Structures are given as C-alpha cells and as structure tokens.
mmCIF file of C-alpha atoms in Angstrom:
data_model
loop_
_atom_site.group_PDB
_atom_site.id
_atom_site.type_symbol
_atom_site.label_atom_id
_atom_site.label_comp_id
_atom_site.label_asym_id
_atom_site.label_seq_id
_atom_site.Cartn_x
_atom_site.Cartn_y
_atom_site.Cartn_z
ATOM 1 C CA UNK B 26 0.030 0.044 -0.021
ATOM 2 C CA UNK B 27 2.813 2.452 0.882
ATOM 3 C CA UNK B 28 4.660 1.761 -2.282
ATOM 4 C CA UNK B 29 1.640 2.183 -4.487
ATOM 5 C CA UNK B 30 0.891 5.536 -2.720
ATOM 6 C CA UNK B 31 4.428 6.682 -3.380
ATOM 7 C CA UNK B 32 4.293 5.723 -6.984
ATOM 8 C CA UNK B 33 0.785 7.140 -7.351
ATOM 9 C CA UNK B 34 1.564 10.568 -5.914
ATOM 10 C CA UNK B 35 4.974 10.787 -7.846
ATOM 11 C CA UNK B 36 3.032 10.026 -11.082
ATOM 12 C CA UNK B 37 1.351 13.429 -10.830
ATOM 13 C CA UNK B 38 4.493 15.479 -10.086
ATOM 14 C CA UNK B 39 7.919 15.324 -8.501
ATOM 15 C CA UNK B 40 7.869 15.852 -4.699
ATOM 16 C CA UNK B 41 10.140 16.487 -1.766
ATOM 17 C CA UNK B 42 10.090 13.566 0.723
ATOM 18 C CA UNK B 43 8.332 15.675 3.274
ATOM 19 C CA UNK B 44 5.504 16.740 0.945
ATOM 20 C CA UNK B 45 5.213 13.046 -0.231
ATOM 21 C CA UNK B 46 4.812 12.002 3.448
ATOM 22 C CA UNK B 47 2.032 14.760 4.015
ATOM 23 C CA UNK B 48 0.094 13.567 1.033
ATOM 24 C CA UNK B 49 0.312 9.879 2.077
ATOM 25 C CA UNK B 50 -0.655 10.671 5.586
ATOM 26 C CA UNK B 51 -3.675 12.655 4.236
ATOM 27 C CA UNK B 52 -4.743 9.533 2.285
ATOM 28 C CA UNK B 53 -3.996 6.862 4.827
ATOM 29 C CA UNK B 54 -2.824 8.464 8.026
ATOM 30 C CA UNK B 55 -6.099 8.181 9.796
ATOM 31 C CA UNK B 56 -5.819 4.390 9.481
ATOM 32 C CA UNK B 57 -2.149 3.793 9.278
ATOM 33 C CA UNK B 58 0.210 6.730 10.217
ATOM 34 C CA UNK B 59 3.261 7.083 8.011
ATOM 35 C CA UNK B 60 6.358 7.180 9.982
ATOM 36 C CA UNK B 61 9.724 8.235 8.548
ATOM 37 C CA UNK B 62 11.134 5.004 9.649
ATOM 38 C CA UNK B 63 8.725 3.343 7.239
ATOM 39 C CA UNK B 64 8.573 5.869 4.425
ATOM 40 C CA UNK B 65 12.225 6.439 3.697
ATOM 41 C CA UNK B 66 13.296 2.726 3.575
ATOM 42 C CA UNK B 67 10.348 2.283 1.071
ATOM 43 C CA UNK B 68 11.604 5.288 -1.038
ATOM 44 C CA UNK B 69 15.220 3.770 -1.074
ATOM 45 C CA UNK B 70 13.799 0.352 -2.212
ATOM 46 C CA UNK B 71 11.961 1.959 -5.052
ATOM 47 C CA UNK B 72 14.965 4.049 -5.911
ATOM 48 C CA UNK B 73 17.258 0.968 -5.840
ATOM 49 C CA UNK B 74 14.727 -0.817 -8.077
ATOM 50 C CA UNK B 75 15.005 1.937 -10.624
ATOM 51 C CA UNK B 76 11.451 3.127 -10.128
ATOM 52 C CA UNK B 77 12.346 6.508 -8.581
ATOM 53 C CA UNK B 78 15.055 9.110 -9.181
ATOM 54 C CA UNK B 79 16.335 11.507 -6.700
ATOM 55 C CA UNK B 80 17.812 14.949 -7.309
ATOM 56 C CA UNK B 81 18.995 17.475 -4.932
ATOM 57 C CA UNK B 82 17.868 21.091 -4.952
ATOM 58 C CA UNK B 83 19.414 23.879 -2.935
ATOM 59 C CA UNK B 84 17.266 24.777 0.074
ATOM 60 C CA UNK B 85 15.891 28.281 0.315
ATOM 61 C CA UNK B 86 16.669 28.581 3.941
ATOM 62 C CA UNK B 87 17.797 25.170 5.192
ATOM 63 C CA UNK B 88 19.991 22.358 3.911
ATOM 64 C CA UNK B 89 19.566 21.074 0.330
ATOM 65 C CA UNK B 90 16.328 19.067 -0.377
ATOM 66 C CA UNK B 91 15.752 15.880 -2.222
ATOM 67 C CA UNK B 92 13.242 15.866 -4.963
ATOM 68 C CA UNK B 93 11.786 12.525 -5.953
ATOM 69 C CA UNK B 94 10.645 11.728 -9.450
ATOM 70 C CA UNK B 95 9.001 8.619 -10.984
ATOM 71 C CA UNK B 96 11.162 7.011 -13.748
ATOM 72 C CA UNK B 97 9.583 5.402 -16.858
ATOM 73 C CA UNK B 98 9.973 2.135 -15.169
ATOM 74 C CA UNK B 99 8.126 3.506 -12.098
ATOM 75 C CA UNK B 100 5.396 4.742 -14.305
ATOM 76 C CA UNK B 101 5.076 1.312 -15.871
ATOM 77 C CA UNK B 102 5.141 -0.361 -12.466
ATOM 78 C CA UNK B 103 2.354 1.822 -11.172
ATOM 79 C CA UNK B 104 0.148 1.033 -14.113
ATOM 80 C CA UNK B 105 0.802 -2.650 -13.746
ATOM 81 C CA UNK B 106 -0.041 -2.582 -10.000
ATOM 82 C CA UNK B 107 -3.210 -0.647 -10.773
ATOM 83 C CA UNK B 108 -4.353 -2.915 -13.663
ATOM 84 C CA UNK B 109 -3.586 -6.080 -11.801
ATOM 85 C CA UNK B 110 -4.003 -5.259 -7.959
ATOM 86 C CA UNK B 111 -3.226 -8.091 -5.536
ATOM 87 C CA UNK B 112 -6.376 -9.750 -4.063
ATOM 88 C CA UNK B 113 -5.740 -8.140 -0.725
ATOM 89 C CA UNK B 114 -5.723 -4.744 -2.476
ATOM 90 C CA UNK B 115 -9.337 -5.547 -3.548
ATOM 91 C CA UNK B 116 -10.549 -7.063 -0.172
ATOM 92 C CA UNK B 117 -8.907 -4.749 2.358
ATOM 93 C CA UNK B 118 -10.764 -1.416 2.526
ATOM 94 C CA UNK B 119 -7.685 0.649 3.296
ATOM 95 C CA UNK B 120 -5.610 -0.917 0.475
ATOM 96 C CA UNK B 121 -8.687 -0.565 -1.815
ATOM 97 C CA UNK B 122 -8.829 3.149 -1.178
ATOM 98 C CA UNK B 123 -5.206 3.451 -2.075
ATOM 99 C CA UNK B 124 -5.857 1.714 -5.493
ATOM 100 C CA UNK B 125 -8.936 3.801 -5.986
ATOM 101 C CA UNK B 126 -7.007 6.952 -5.323
ATOM 102 C CA UNK B 127 -4.810 6.427 -8.291
ATOM 103 C CA UNK B 128 -7.037 4.255 -10.679
ATOM 104 C CA UNK B 129 -7.622 7.409 -12.806
ATOM 105 C CA UNK B 130 -4.015 6.962 -14.045
ATOM 106 C CA UNK B 131 -4.917 3.795 -15.930
ATOM 107 C CA UNK B 132 -5.603 5.172 -19.446
ATOM 108 C CA UNK B 133 -8.020 2.521 -20.490
ATOM 109 C CA UNK B 134 -11.462 2.638 -19.131
ATOM 110 C CA UNK B 135 -11.895 -1.114 -19.834
ATOM 111 C CA UNK B 136 -8.914 -1.888 -17.578
ATOM 112 C CA UNK B 137 -10.410 0.561 -14.878
ATOM 113 C CA UNK B 138 -13.722 -1.273 -15.121
ATOM 114 C CA UNK B 139 -12.114 -4.683 -14.789
ATOM 115 C CA UNK B 140 -10.596 -3.596 -11.503
ATOM 116 C CA UNK B 141 -13.868 -2.201 -10.261
ATOM 117 C CA UNK B 142 -15.656 -5.500 -11.349
ATOM 118 C CA UNK B 143 -13.305 -7.400 -9.019
ATOM 119 C CA UNK B 144 -14.254 -5.142 -6.046
ATOM 120 C CA UNK B 145 -18.048 -5.473 -6.956
ATOM 121 C CA UNK B 146 -17.637 -9.353 -7.102
ATOM 122 C CA UNK B 147 -15.980 -9.222 -3.573
ATOM 123 C CA UNK B 148 -18.689 -7.101 -2.057
ATOM 124 C CA UNK B 149 -21.525 -9.229 -3.345
ATOM 125 C CA UNK B 150 -20.247 -12.296 -1.624
ATOM 126 C CA UNK B 151 -22.126 -12.953 1.645
ATOM 127 C CA UNK B 152 -19.788 -11.955 4.584
ATOM 128 C CA UNK B 153 -19.849 -10.745 8.110
ATOM 129 C CA UNK B 154 -17.523 -10.037 10.925
ATOM 130 C CA UNK B 155 -19.301 -12.595 13.093
ATOM 131 C CA UNK B 156 -20.258 -16.164 12.174
ATOM 132 C CA UNK B 157 -22.299 -19.044 13.452
ATOM 133 C CA UNK B 158 -20.085 -21.898 12.164
ATOM 134 C CA UNK B 159 -19.662 -21.021 8.515
ATOM 135 C CA UNK B 160 -22.884 -18.952 8.218
ATOM 136 C CA UNK B 161 -22.400 -15.110 8.314
ATOM 137 C CA UNK B 162 -24.476 -13.454 10.974
ATOM 138 C CA UNK B 163 -26.609 -10.283 10.296
ATOM 139 C CA UNK B 164 -26.977 -7.421 12.765
ATOM 140 C CA UNK B 165 -30.587 -8.429 13.513
ATOM 141 C CA UNK B 166 -29.294 -11.794 14.773
ATOM 142 C CA UNK B 167 -27.065 -10.391 17.531
ATOM 143 C CA UNK B 168 -27.977 -9.258 21.014
ATOM 144 C CA UNK B 169 -24.784 -7.206 21.370
ATOM 145 C CA UNK B 170 -25.585 -3.632 20.409
ATOM 146 C CA UNK B 171 -21.957 -2.896 19.690
ATOM 147 C CA UNK B 172 -21.622 -5.794 17.267
ATOM 148 C CA UNK B 173 -24.910 -4.813 15.753
ATOM 149 C CA UNK B 174 -23.420 -1.328 15.188
ATOM 150 C CA UNK B 175 -20.440 -2.712 13.462
ATOM 151 C CA UNK B 176 -22.605 -4.593 11.077
ATOM 152 C CA UNK B 177 -25.030 -1.963 10.544
ATOM 153 C CA UNK B 178 -22.437 0.545 9.651
ATOM 154 C CA UNK B 179 -20.630 -1.968 7.373
ATOM 155 C CA UNK B 180 -23.922 -2.732 5.637
ATOM 156 C CA UNK B 181 -24.576 0.990 4.941
ATOM 157 C CA UNK B 182 -21.051 1.524 3.757
ATOM 158 C CA UNK B 183 -21.288 -1.520 1.402
ATOM 159 C CA UNK B 184 -24.536 -0.400 0.046
ATOM 160 C CA UNK B 185 -23.113 3.056 -0.745
ATOM 161 C CA UNK B 186 -20.061 1.579 -2.390
ATOM 162 C CA UNK B 187 -22.153 -0.918 -4.444
ATOM 163 C CA UNK B 188 -24.277 1.970 -5.700
ATOM 164 C CA UNK B 189 -21.202 3.924 -6.636
ATOM 165 C CA UNK B 190 -19.500 0.934 -8.256
ATOM 166 C CA UNK B 191 -22.475 0.048 -10.402
ATOM 167 C CA UNK B 192 -22.953 3.721 -11.519
ATOM 168 C CA UNK B 193 -19.242 4.099 -12.348
ATOM 169 C CA UNK B 194 -19.133 0.793 -14.171
ATOM 170 C CA UNK B 195 -22.060 1.910 -16.278
ATOM 171 C CA UNK B 196 -20.338 5.190 -17.074
ATOM 172 C CA UNK B 197 -17.241 3.392 -18.037
ATOM 173 C CA UNK B 198 -19.216 1.122 -20.334
ATOM 174 C CA UNK B 199 -18.283 -1.958 -18.307
#
C-alpha cells in the first residue's frame, strides 16, 4: 500500500520527501500513520529498483532538499499494479482506497472497469465480521448492540459503495 501510494503521488508530479509524506498521511494516516522509519526505507527500495530518481535542490533557507521523481520504469510499475492489483488490495478497504485514489492513471476505461468489477464481485459475496459456524450473521441476529453497530455501519457502507461501483461501471461502459 505504501509503495503504491508513493508511486501514485509521484506519477502526478515530483515531490520532496516531506511533501510526499504529508500527502500519504492525508490519504492513509487516519488508519495507518506514515512514520519516517517506514517511508524512507520504502523510497530507498523503489529508488534501488530503478522506479524513482532523486535529485538535490538547494534549500531556500535550510539544507539542500531531495526531490523524488518517477522514472519511466516507475510509471510502468504503477500502471501494472493498478491494472492487476493483488487480491488483498481488492478485499482490504484501506488498500482498496489507495488503489482507488490512483485508478484514474490507468488510461484504458476497460482496464479501470475490470478492477472495479473485481471489487464488486468481492462485495457481493455474503460476509460478516461474526459467524455461526460457517454462516455469516446479520446485525438483526445479534444481541450485542456494539456488534450490531459494526454490522449496521458496514452494511450501509457496502450499500453506498455498491451503488457507486454500479454507476461508475455503467459510465465506463463496463
């Protein structure tokens, strides 16, 4: 998820590490804060793999600043990760939001629709956070008001997403 966010934000424009960190935190920070100890090793891995380039600019007031840019290989990698996201990128809501944040970079509406159809198929499978054996439980079947709350909120969120997915797929012709 972190690498995808790095590639996605740099696809738009070169960024300083600090600005990149702020943008990633705005996207995912409410769920998973981005620590420097996580971000900078990921940047180094992507740089070593040839997906990012780093240049140094003189600082206006402080020390020189490093500017990160996506290489052509990085652009290709981002498009590949968006066109063929891992299954956990489809099923994990936080990872899904990261894919969704950059899906517009895929130039082909058919490829965009294929990714959305995978999410739609996942959401249409019967599921719950709570089970009776293998059978998913609905909110109405629980006595615990807190677990009912989890399922009620999840159901409303899923319905909203299903409505959006269907409308977007229709607009993409998929």
